[in-house]
Amino acid sequence: MIKVAPSLLAADMGNLRQAVIDLEKAGADYLHLDVMDGAFVPNISFGAGVIKALRPHTNMFFDVHLMVDEPGRYLQDFAAAGADLLCVHYEACRHLNRVIQQIRALDKKAAVALNPATPVSVLEDILPDLDMVLIMSVNPGFGGQSFIEGSIAKIERLASMIQNAGLDIDIEVDGGIVAANAARVKAAGANVLVSGTGILGQSDYAAAISAIRG
Ligand code: DX5
Ligand code: ZN
């Protein structure tokens, strides 16, 4: 089943509550929340306080993408703020297995994100412990960048790795997703599609979400 996850990064930062209400009404499955620390990525967005403040205004699944160095330091805060899934970057964790165990202990869904230059093979030993893998199809840090074409083959490699291991793990793709490339991303094996400007940059959110869902 395909899930569409609008990224709040592309919303009007002065009116996040309304954006959340509008996206839920427009049929979004997940709300993708991009947390940036200004160290792992060259940008700062928002933290657990903002997520906590938005939680009472929606029932959407909170898909929290932590672009943060050593995210183990903050997992408790994001879980308490209302995250449903915590996604950490492979490149940001010295002890990835421990971080995934911490997410499990908090009773949240666990995901690992890979930067464009990181091969899927690094996940071989952690795969059975994950609910989802996030393939970054842009370099993390900013919305509105162009989709990196090599991500399609990377999604295909991950999909066969998951299938060969007999696992059932979601594949999320994030960065530069618009209606025009969504079909190829899904055909490659992705089932959770993040889109920031591809949805929030459009006047009709519901139409943009259904065009991406297909
Ligand atoms: C980038 C973020 C993305 C971003 C996507 O670092 O992880 O979630 O908001 O924005 P678009 O869809 O505009 O590329
Ligand atoms: Zn993201």
Coordinates of N, CA and C and ligand atoms in Angstrom, one line a residue:
M1 N 0.8 -1.2 0.0 CA 0.0 0.0 0.0 C 0.9 1.3 0.0
I2 N 0.6 2.2 -0.9 CA 1.4 3.4 -1.0 C 0.9 4.4 0.0
K3 N 1.9 5.0 0.6 CA 1.6 6.1 1.6 C 2.3 7.4 1.1
V4 N 1.6 8.5 1.3 CA 2.2 9.8 0.9 C 2.4 10.6 2.2
A5 N 3.6 11.1 2.3 CA 4.1 11.8 3.5 C 4.5 13.2 3.1
P6 N 3.6 14.2 3.2 CA 4.1 15.6 3.0 C 5.1 16.0 4.0
S7 N 6.1 16.7 3.5 CA 7.1 17.3 4.5 C 6.8 18.7 4.9
L8 N 6.7 18.8 6.2 CA 6.2 20.1 6.8 C 7.3 21.2 6.6
L9 N 8.5 20.8 6.1 CA 9.5 21.8 5.9 C 9.1 22.8 4.8
A10 N 8.2 22.4 3.9 CA 7.8 23.3 2.8 C 6.6 24.1 3.2
A11 N 6.1 24.0 4.5 CA 4.9 24.8 4.9 C 5.3 26.2 5.3
D12 N 4.3 27.0 5.5 CA 4.5 28.3 6.1 C 4.8 28.2 7.5
M13 N 6.1 28.5 7.9 CA 6.6 28.2 9.3 C 5.8 29.1 10.3
G14 N 5.1 30.1 9.8 CA 4.4 31.0 10.7 C 3.0 30.4 11.0
N15 N 2.6 29.3 10.3 CA 1.3 28.8 10.4 C 1.3 27.3 10.3
L16 N 2.1 26.7 11.1 CA 2.3 25.2 10.9 C 1.0 24.4 11.3
R17 N 0.3 25.0 12.3 CA -0.9 24.3 12.8 C -1.9 24.1 11.6
Q18 N -2.1 25.2 10.9 CA -3.1 25.2 9.8 C -2.6 24.3 8.7
A19 N -1.3 24.2 8.5 CA -0.8 23.3 7.4 C -1.1 21.9 7.8
V20 N -0.9 21.5 9.0 CA -1.1 20.2 9.5 C -2.6 19.8 9.3
I21 N -3.5 20.7 9.7 CA -4.9 20.5 9.6 C -5.3 20.3 8.1
D22 N -4.7 21.2 7.2 CA -5.0 21.1 5.8 C -4.5 19.8 5.2
L23 N -3.3 19.4 5.6 CA -2.7 18.2 5.0 C -3.5 17.0 5.4
E24 N -4.0 16.9 6.6 CA -4.8 15.8 7.0 C -6.1 15.7 6.2
K25 N -6.7 16.9 6.1 CA -8.0 16.9 5.3 C -7.7 16.6 3.9
A26 N -6.6 16.9 3.4 CA -6.2 16.6 1.9 C -5.9 15.1 1.7
G27 N -5.8 14.3 2.8 CA -5.6 12.9 2.6 C -4.2 12.4 2.8
A28 N -3.4 13.2 3.4 CA -2.0 12.7 3.7 C -2.0 11.5 4.7
D29 N -1.1 10.5 4.4 CA -1.1 9.3 5.3 C -0.2 9.6 6.5
Y30 N 1.0 10.1 6.2 CA 2.0 10.4 7.2 C 2.3 11.9 7.2
L31 N 2.7 12.4 8.3 CA 3.3 13.8 8.3 C 4.8 13.6 8.5
H32 N 5.6 14.0 7.5 CA 7.0 13.9 7.5 C 7.6 15.1 8.2
L33 N 8.4 14.9 9.3 CA 8.9 16.0 10.1 C 10.4 16.0 10.0
D34 N 11.0 17.0 9.4 CA 12.4 17.1 9.1 C 13.1 17.9 10.2
V35 N 13.8 17.2 11.0 CA 14.6 17.8 12.1 C 16.0 17.9 11.7
M36 N 16.5 19.2 11.7 CA 17.9 19.4 11.2 C 18.7 20.2 12.3
D37 N 19.9 19.7 12.6 CA 20.7 20.3 13.7 C 21.7 21.3 13.3
G38 N 21.9 21.6 12.1 CA 23.0 22.6 11.7 C 24.4 22.0 11.8
A39 N 24.5 20.7 12.1 CA 25.8 20.1 12.2 C 25.9 18.9 11.2
F40 N 25.0 17.9 11.4 CA 24.9 16.8 10.4 C 24.5 17.3 9.0
V41 N 23.7 18.3 9.0 CA 23.3 19.0 7.7 C 23.5 20.5 7.9
P42 N 23.7 21.2 6.8 CA 24.0 22.7 6.9 C 22.8 23.5 7.1
N43 N 21.8 23.1 7.9 CA 20.6 23.9 8.0 C 20.0 23.5 9.4
I44 N 19.2 24.4 9.9 CA 18.5 24.2 11.2 C 17.0 24.3 10.9
S45 N 16.2 23.4 11.4 CA 14.8 23.5 11.1 C 14.0 23.7 12.4
F46 N 13.5 22.6 13.0 CA 12.8 22.7 14.3 C 13.0 21.4 15.1
G47 N 12.6 21.4 16.4 CA 12.9 20.3 17.2 C 11.7 19.7 17.9
A48 N 11.9 19.0 19.0 CA 10.8 18.3 19.7 C 9.7 19.2 20.2
G49 N 10.1 20.4 20.5 CA 9.1 21.3 21.1 C 8.0 21.6 20.0
V50 N 8.4 21.8 18.8 CA 7.4 22.1 17.7 C 6.6 20.9 17.5
I51 N 7.2 19.7 17.4 CA 6.4 18.5 17.2 C 5.4 18.3 18.3
K52 N 5.8 18.5 19.5 CA 4.9 18.3 20.7 C 3.7 19.3 20.5
A53 N 4.0 20.5 20.1 CA 2.9 21.5 20.0 C 1.9 21.2 18.9
L54 N 2.4 20.4 17.8 CA 1.5 20.1 16.7 C 0.7 18.8 17.0
R55 N 1.2 18.0 17.9 CA 0.6 16.7 18.1 C -0.9 16.7 18.4
P56 N -1.4 17.7 19.3 CA -2.8 17.6 19.6 C -3.7 18.0 18.4
H57 N -3.2 18.5 17.3 CA -4.0 19.0 16.3 C -4.2 18.1 15.1
T58 N -3.7 16.8 15.2 CA -3.9 15.9 14.1 C -3.7 14.4 14.7
N59 N -4.4 13.5 13.9 CA -4.2 12.1 14.2 C -3.2 11.5 13.2
M60 N -2.6 12.3 12.3 CA -1.7 11.7 11.3 C -0.5 11.0 12.0
F61 N 0.0 10.0 11.4 CA 1.2 9.3 11.8 C 2.4 10.2 11.7
F62 N 3.2 10.4 12.8 CA 4.3 11.3 12.8 C 5.6 10.6 12.4
D63 N 6.1 10.8 11.2 CA 7.3 10.2 10.6 C 8.4 11.2 10.8
V64 N 9.2 11.0 11.9 CA 10.2 12.0 12.3 C 11.6 11.6 11.7
H65 N 12.1 12.5 10.8 CA 13.4 12.3 10.1 C 14.4 13.1 10.8
L66 N 15.3 12.4 11.5 CA 16.3 13.1 12.3 C 17.6 13.3 11.6
M67 N 17.8 14.5 11.1 CA 19.1 14.8 10.4 C 20.0 15.5 11.5
V68 N 20.4 14.6 12.4 CA 21.0 15.1 13.6 C 22.2 14.1 13.9
D69 N 23.3 14.7 14.3 CA 24.5 13.9 14.8 C 24.2 13.2 16.1
E70 N 24.5 11.9 16.1 CA 24.3 11.1 17.3 C 22.9 11.3 17.9
P71 N 21.9 10.9 17.1 CA 20.5 11.1 17.5 C 20.1 10.4 18.8
G72 N 20.8 9.4 19.2 CA 20.5 8.7 20.4 C 20.3 9.6 21.6
R73 N 21.0 10.8 21.6 CA 20.9 11.8 22.6 C 19.5 12.4 22.8
Y74 N 18.7 12.3 21.7 CA 17.4 13.0 21.7 C 16.2 12.1 21.5
L75 N 16.4 10.8 21.4 CA 15.3 9.9 21.0 C 14.1 10.0 22.0
Q76 N 14.5 10.0 23.3 CA 13.5 10.1 24.4 C 12.6 11.4 24.2
D77 N 13.3 12.5 23.9 CA 12.5 13.8 23.7 C 11.5 13.7 22.6
F78 N 12.0 13.1 21.4 CA 11.1 13.0 20.3 C 10.0 12.0 20.5
A79 N 10.3 10.9 21.2 CA 9.2 9.9 21.5 C 8.2 10.6 22.4
A80 N 8.6 11.3 23.4 CA 7.7 12.0 24.3 C 6.9 13.1 23.6
A81 N 7.4 13.7 22.6 CA 6.8 14.7 21.8 C 5.6 14.2 20.9
G82 N 5.6 12.8 20.7 CA 4.6 12.3 19.9 C 5.0 11.6 18.6
A83 N 6.2 11.4 18.4 CA 6.7 10.7 17.2 C 6.1 9.3 17.2
D84 N 5.7 8.8 16.0 CA 5.3 7.4 15.8 C 6.4 6.6 15.3
L85 N 7.3 7.2 14.5 CA 8.4 6.5 13.9 C 9.6 7.5 14.0
L86 N 10.8 6.9 14.4 CA 12.0 7.7 14.5 C 13.0 7.1 13.4
C87 N 13.4 8.0 12.6 CA 14.3 7.7 11.5 C 15.7 8.4 11.7
V88 N 16.7 7.6 11.9 CA 18.1 8.1 12.1 C 18.9 7.9 10.9
H89 N 19.9 8.7 10.7 CA 20.8 8.5 9.6 C 21.9 7.5 9.9
Y90 N 22.2 6.6 9.0 CA 23.3 5.7 9.1 C 24.6 6.5 9.4
E91 N 24.8 7.6 8.7 CA 26.0 8.4 8.7 C 26.2 9.1 10.0
A92 N 25.1 9.2 10.8 CA 25.1 10.1 12.0 C 25.3 9.3 13.3
C93 N 25.4 7.9 13.2 CA 25.4 7.1 14.4 C 26.7 6.3 14.4
R94 N 27.4 6.4 15.5 CA 28.6 5.6 15.7 C 28.2 4.2 16.0
H95 N 27.2 4.0 16.8 CA 26.7 2.7 17.2 C 25.2 2.5 16.8
L96 N 25.1 2.3 15.5 CA 23.7 2.2 14.9 C 22.8 1.2 15.6
N97 N 23.4 0.0 15.9 CA 22.6 -1.0 16.5 C 22.0 -0.6 17.9
R98 N 22.9 0.1 18.6 CA 22.4 0.6 19.9 C 21.3 1.6 19.8
V99 N 21.4 2.5 18.8 CA 20.4 3.5 18.6 C 19.1 2.9 18.2
I100 N 19.1 1.8 17.4 CA 17.9 1.1 17.0 C 17.3 0.4 18.2
Q101 N 18.1 -0.1 19.0 CA 17.6 -0.8 20.3 C 16.9 0.3 21.1
Q102 N 17.5 1.5 21.2 CA 16.9 2.6 22.0 C 15.5 2.9 21.5
I103 N 15.4 3.0 20.1 CA 14.1 3.3 19.5 C 13.1 2.2 19.9
R104 N 13.5 0.9 19.8 CA 12.6 -0.2 20.1 C 12.2 -0.1 21.6
A105 N 13.1 0.2 22.5 CA 12.8 0.3 23.9 C 11.8 1.4 24.2
L106 N 11.7 2.4 23.3 CA 10.7 3.5 23.4 C 9.4 3.1 22.8
D107 N 9.4 1.9 22.2 CA 8.2 1.4 21.6 C 7.7 2.2 20.4
K108 N 8.7 2.7 19.6 CA 8.4 3.4 18.4 C 8.9 2.6 17.2
K109 N 8.3 2.9 16.0 CA 8.8 2.3 14.8 C 10.2 2.8 14.5
A110 N 11.1 2.0 13.9 CA 12.5 2.3 13.7 C 12.9 2.3 12.2
A111 N 13.5 3.4 11.8 CA 14.0 3.5 10.4 C 15.4 4.0 10.3
V112 N 16.1 3.7 9.3 CA 17.4 4.2 9.0 C 17.4 4.9 7.6
A113 N 18.0 6.1 7.6 CA 18.1 6.8 6.3 C 19.5 6.7 5.8
L114 N 19.6 6.7 4.4 CA 20.9 6.6 3.8 C 21.1 7.9 2.9
N115 N 22.2 8.5 3.0 CA 22.5 9.6 2.1 C 22.7 9.1 0.7
P116 N 22.7 10.0 -0.3 CA 22.8 9.5 -1.7 C 24.1 8.7 -2.0
A117 N 25.2 9.0 -1.3 CA 26.5 8.3 -1.6 C 26.7 7.0 -0.7
T118 N 25.8 6.7 0.2 CA 25.9 5.6 1.0 C 25.2 4.4 0.4
P119 N 25.9 3.3 0.2 CA 25.3 2.1 -0.5 C 24.4 1.4 0.4
V120 N 23.4 0.7 -0.2 CA 22.4 0.0 0.6 C 23.1 -1.2 1.3
S121 N 24.2 -1.7 0.8 CA 24.8 -2.9 1.4 C 25.2 -2.7 2.9
V122 N 25.4 -1.4 3.3 CA 25.8 -1.2 4.7 C 24.7 -1.6 5.7
L123 N 23.5 -1.9 5.2 CA 22.3 -2.2 6.0 C 22.1 -3.7 6.3
E124 N 23.0 -4.5 5.6 CA 22.8 -5.9 5.6 C 22.5 -6.5 7.0
D125 N 23.3 -6.1 7.9 CA 23.2 -6.8 9.2 C 22.2 -6.1 10.2
I126 N 21.7 -5.0 9.8 CA 20.7 -4.3 10.7 C 19.3 -4.4 10.1
L127 N 19.2 -4.8 8.9 CA 17.9 -4.9 8.2 C 16.8 -5.6 9.0
P128 N 17.0 -6.8 9.6 CA 15.9 -7.4 10.3 C 15.4 -6.7 11.5
D129 N 16.1 -5.6 11.9 CA 15.7 -4.9 13.1 C 14.9 -3.6 12.7
L130 N 14.7 -3.4 11.4 CA 14.1 -2.1 10.9 C 12.6 -2.3 10.5
D131 N 11.9 -1.3 10.6 CA 10.5 -1.2 10.1 C 10.5 -0.5 8.7
M132 N 11.5 0.3 8.5 CA 11.6 1.1 7.2 C 13.0 1.5 6.9
V133 N 13.3 1.7 5.7 CA 14.6 2.3 5.2 C 14.2 3.5 4.4
L134 N 14.9 4.6 4.6 CA 14.7 5.8 3.9 C 15.8 6.1 2.9
I135 N 15.5 6.1 1.6 CA 16.5 6.4 0.6 C 16.4 7.9 0.3
M136 N 17.5 8.6 0.6 CA 17.5 10.0 0.3 C 17.8 10.2 -1.2
S137 N 16.9 10.9 -1.8 CA 17.1 11.1 -3.3 C 17.5 12.5 -3.6
V138 N 18.0 13.2 -2.5 CA 18.7 14.5 -2.6 C 19.7 14.5 -1.4
N139 N 20.7 15.4 -1.4 CA 21.5 15.5 -0.2 C 20.7 16.2 0.8
P140 N 20.6 15.6 2.0 CA 19.7 16.2 3.1 C 20.2 17.6 3.5
G141 N 19.2 18.4 3.9 CA 19.4 19.7 4.4 C 18.5 20.8 3.9
F142 N 17.9 20.6 2.7 CA 17.1 21.6 2.1 C 16.0 21.0 1.3
G143 N 14.8 21.6 1.2 CA 13.7 21.2 0.4 C 13.9 21.8 -1.0
G144 N 13.1 21.4 -2.0 CA 13.1 22.0 -3.3 C 14.3 21.7 -4.2
Q145 N 15.1 20.6 -3.9 CA 16.2 20.2 -4.8 C 15.7 19.2 -5.8
S146 N 16.5 19.0 -6.8 CA 16.1 18.0 -7.9 C 16.5 16.6 -7.5
F147 N 15.6 15.7 -7.9 CA 15.7 14.3 -7.7 C 17.0 13.7 -8.3
I148 N 17.7 12.9 -7.6 CA 18.9 12.3 -8.1 C 18.5 11.0 -8.8
E149 N 18.8 10.9 -10.1 CA 18.2 9.8 -10.9 C 18.8 8.4 -10.4
G150 N 20.0 8.4 -9.9 CA 20.6 7.1 -9.5 C 19.8 6.5 -8.3
S151 N 18.9 7.2 -7.7 CA 18.1 6.7 -6.6 C 17.2 5.6 -7.1
I152 N 16.8 5.6 -8.3 CA 15.9 4.5 -8.8 C 16.6 3.2 -8.7
A153 N 17.8 3.1 -9.2 CA 18.5 1.8 -9.2 C 18.8 1.4 -7.7
K154 N 19.0 2.4 -6.9 CA 19.3 2.1 -5.5 C 18.1 1.6 -4.8
I155 N 16.9 2.1 -5.1 CA 15.7 1.6 -4.5 C 15.5 0.1 -5.0
E156 N 15.8 -0.1 -6.2 CA 15.6 -1.5 -6.8 C 16.6 -2.5 -6.0
R157 N 17.8 -2.0 -5.8 CA 18.8 -2.9 -5.0 C 18.3 -3.2 -3.6
L158 N 17.7 -2.1 -3.0 CA 17.2 -2.3 -1.6 C 16.0 -3.2 -1.6
A159 N 15.1 -3.1 -2.6 CA 13.9 -3.9 -2.7 C 14.3 -5.4 -2.8
S160 N 15.3 -5.7 -3.7 CA 15.7 -7.1 -3.8 C 16.5 -7.6 -2.6
M161 N 17.2 -6.7 -1.9 CA 17.9 -7.1 -0.7 C 16.8 -7.5 0.4
I162 N 15.8 -6.7 0.5 CA 14.7 -7.0 1.5 C 14.0 -8.3 1.1
Q163 N 13.7 -8.5 -0.2 CA 13.0 -9.7 -0.7 C 13.8 -10.9 -0.4
N164 N 15.1 -10.8 -0.8 CA 16.0 -12.0 -0.6 C 16.1 -12.4 0.9
A165 N 16.0 -11.4 1.7 CA 16.1 -11.7 3.2 C 14.7 -12.2 3.7
G166 N 13.7 -12.2 2.9 CA 12.4 -12.6 3.3 C 11.8 -11.7 4.4
L167 N 12.1 -10.4 4.3 CA 11.6 -9.4 5.2 C 10.5 -8.6 4.6
D168 N 9.8 -7.9 5.5 CA 8.7 -7.0 5.1 C 9.0 -5.6 5.7
I169 N 9.7 -4.8 4.9 CA 10.2 -3.5 5.4 C 9.7 -2.4 4.4
D170 N 9.2 -1.3 4.9 CA 8.8 -0.2 4.0 C 10.1 0.4 3.4
I171 N 9.9 0.9 2.2 CA 11.0 1.7 1.6 C 10.4 3.1 1.3
E172 N 11.0 4.1 2.0 CA 10.6 5.5 1.9 C 11.6 6.2 1.0
V173 N 11.1 7.1 0.2 CA 12.0 7.9 -0.6 C 11.8 9.4 -0.4
D174 N 12.8 10.2 -0.3 CA 12.7 11.6 0.2 C 13.6 12.5 -0.6
G175 N 13.0 13.4 -1.2 CA 13.8 14.5 -1.9 C 13.4 14.6 -3.4
G176 N 12.9 15.7 -3.8 CA 12.6 15.9 -5.2 C 11.5 15.1 -5.8
I177 N 10.6 14.5 -4.9 CA 9.5 13.7 -5.5 C 8.3 14.7 -5.9
V178 N 7.9 14.5 -7.1 CA 6.8 15.2 -7.7 C 6.0 14.2 -8.4
A179 N 4.8 14.6 -8.9 CA 3.9 13.7 -9.6 C 4.6 13.0 -10.8
A180 N 5.4 13.8 -11.5 CA 6.1 13.3 -12.7 C 7.1 12.2 -12.5
N181 N 7.7 12.1 -11.3 CA 8.6 10.9 -11.1 C 8.1 9.9 -10.1
A182 N 6.9 10.1 -9.5 CA 6.4 9.2 -8.5 C 6.2 7.8 -9.0
A183 N 5.7 7.7 -10.2 CA 5.4 6.3 -10.8 C 6.7 5.5 -10.9
R184 N 7.8 6.1 -11.3 CA 9.0 5.4 -11.5 C 9.6 5.0 -10.1
V185 N 9.4 5.8 -9.1 CA 9.9 5.5 -7.8 C 9.1 4.4 -7.2
K186 N 7.8 4.3 -7.4 CA 7.0 3.2 -6.9 C 7.3 1.9 -7.7
A187 N 7.5 2.0 -9.0 CA 7.8 0.8 -9.8 C 9.1 0.2 -9.3
A188 N 10.0 1.1 -8.8 CA 11.3 0.5 -8.3 C 11.2 -0.2 -7.0
G189 N 10.1 0.1 -6.3 CA 9.8 -0.7 -5.1 C 9.5 0.2 -3.8
A190 N 9.5 1.5 -4.0 CA 9.2 2.4 -2.8 C 7.7 2.4 -2.5
N191 N 7.4 2.4 -1.3 CA 5.9 2.5 -0.9 C 5.6 3.6 0.0
V192 N 6.6 4.4 0.5 CA 6.3 5.6 1.2 C 7.0 6.8 0.5
L193 N 6.2 7.7 0.0 CA 6.8 8.8 -0.8 C 6.7 10.1 0.0
V194 N 7.8 10.7 0.3 CA 7.8 12.0 0.9 C 7.8 13.1 -0.2
S195 N 7.1 14.2 0.1 CA 7.2 15.3 -0.9 C 6.9 16.6 -0.1
G196 N 7.8 17.5 -0.3 CA 7.6 18.8 0.4 C 7.0 19.8 -0.6
T197 N 7.9 20.4 -1.4 CA 7.4 21.4 -2.4 C 6.5 20.8 -3.4
G198 N 6.6 19.5 -3.7 CA 5.7 18.8 -4.6 C 4.3 18.8 -4.2
I199 N 4.0 19.0 -2.9 CA 2.7 19.1 -2.3 C 2.4 20.5 -1.8
L200 N 3.2 21.0 -0.9 CA 2.9 22.3 -0.3 C 3.2 23.5 -1.2
G201 N 3.9 23.2 -2.3 CA 4.1 24.3 -3.3 C 2.9 24.3 -4.3
Q202 N 1.9 23.4 -4.1 CA 0.8 23.4 -5.0 C -0.4 24.1 -4.3
S203 N -1.3 24.6 -5.1 CA -2.5 25.2 -4.5 C -3.5 24.2 -4.0
D204 N -3.6 23.1 -4.7 CA -4.5 22.0 -4.3 C -3.8 20.8 -3.7
Y205 N -3.7 20.8 -2.4 CA -2.9 19.7 -1.7 C -3.5 18.3 -2.0
A206 N -4.8 18.2 -2.0 CA -5.5 16.9 -2.2 C -5.2 16.4 -3.6
A207 N -5.2 17.3 -4.6 CA -4.8 16.8 -6.0 C -3.4 16.4 -6.1
A208 N -2.5 17.2 -5.4 CA -1.1 16.8 -5.4 C -0.8 15.5 -4.8
I209 N -1.5 15.2 -3.6 CA -1.3 14.0 -2.9 C -1.8 12.8 -3.8
S210 N -3.0 13.0 -4.4 CA -3.5 11.8 -5.1 C -2.7 11.6 -6.4
A211 N -2.1 12.7 -7.0 CA -1.3 12.5 -8.2 C 0.0 11.7 -7.8
I212 N 0.5 11.9 -6.6 CA 1.7 11.2 -6.2 C 1.4 9.8 -5.8
R213 N 0.2 9.6 -5.2 CA -0.2 8.3 -4.8 C -0.5 7.4 -6.0
G214 N -1.1 8.0 -7.0 CA -1.4 7.4 -8.3 C -2.5 6.4 -8.3
Ligands
DX5_1 C1 15.6 17.2 2.8 C2 14.4 16.7 3.6 C3 13.2 16.5 2.8 C4 12.6 17.7 2.1 C5 11.9 17.2 0.9 O1 16.7 17.2 3.7 O2 14.7 15.5 4.3 O3 12.2 15.8 3.5 O4 11.8 18.4 2.9 O5 11.5 18.4 0.2 P1 11.3 18.3 -1.4 O6 10.2 17.3 -1.6 O7 10.9 19.7 -1.7 O8 12.5 17.9 -2.0
ZN2 ZN 13.0 14.3 5.1

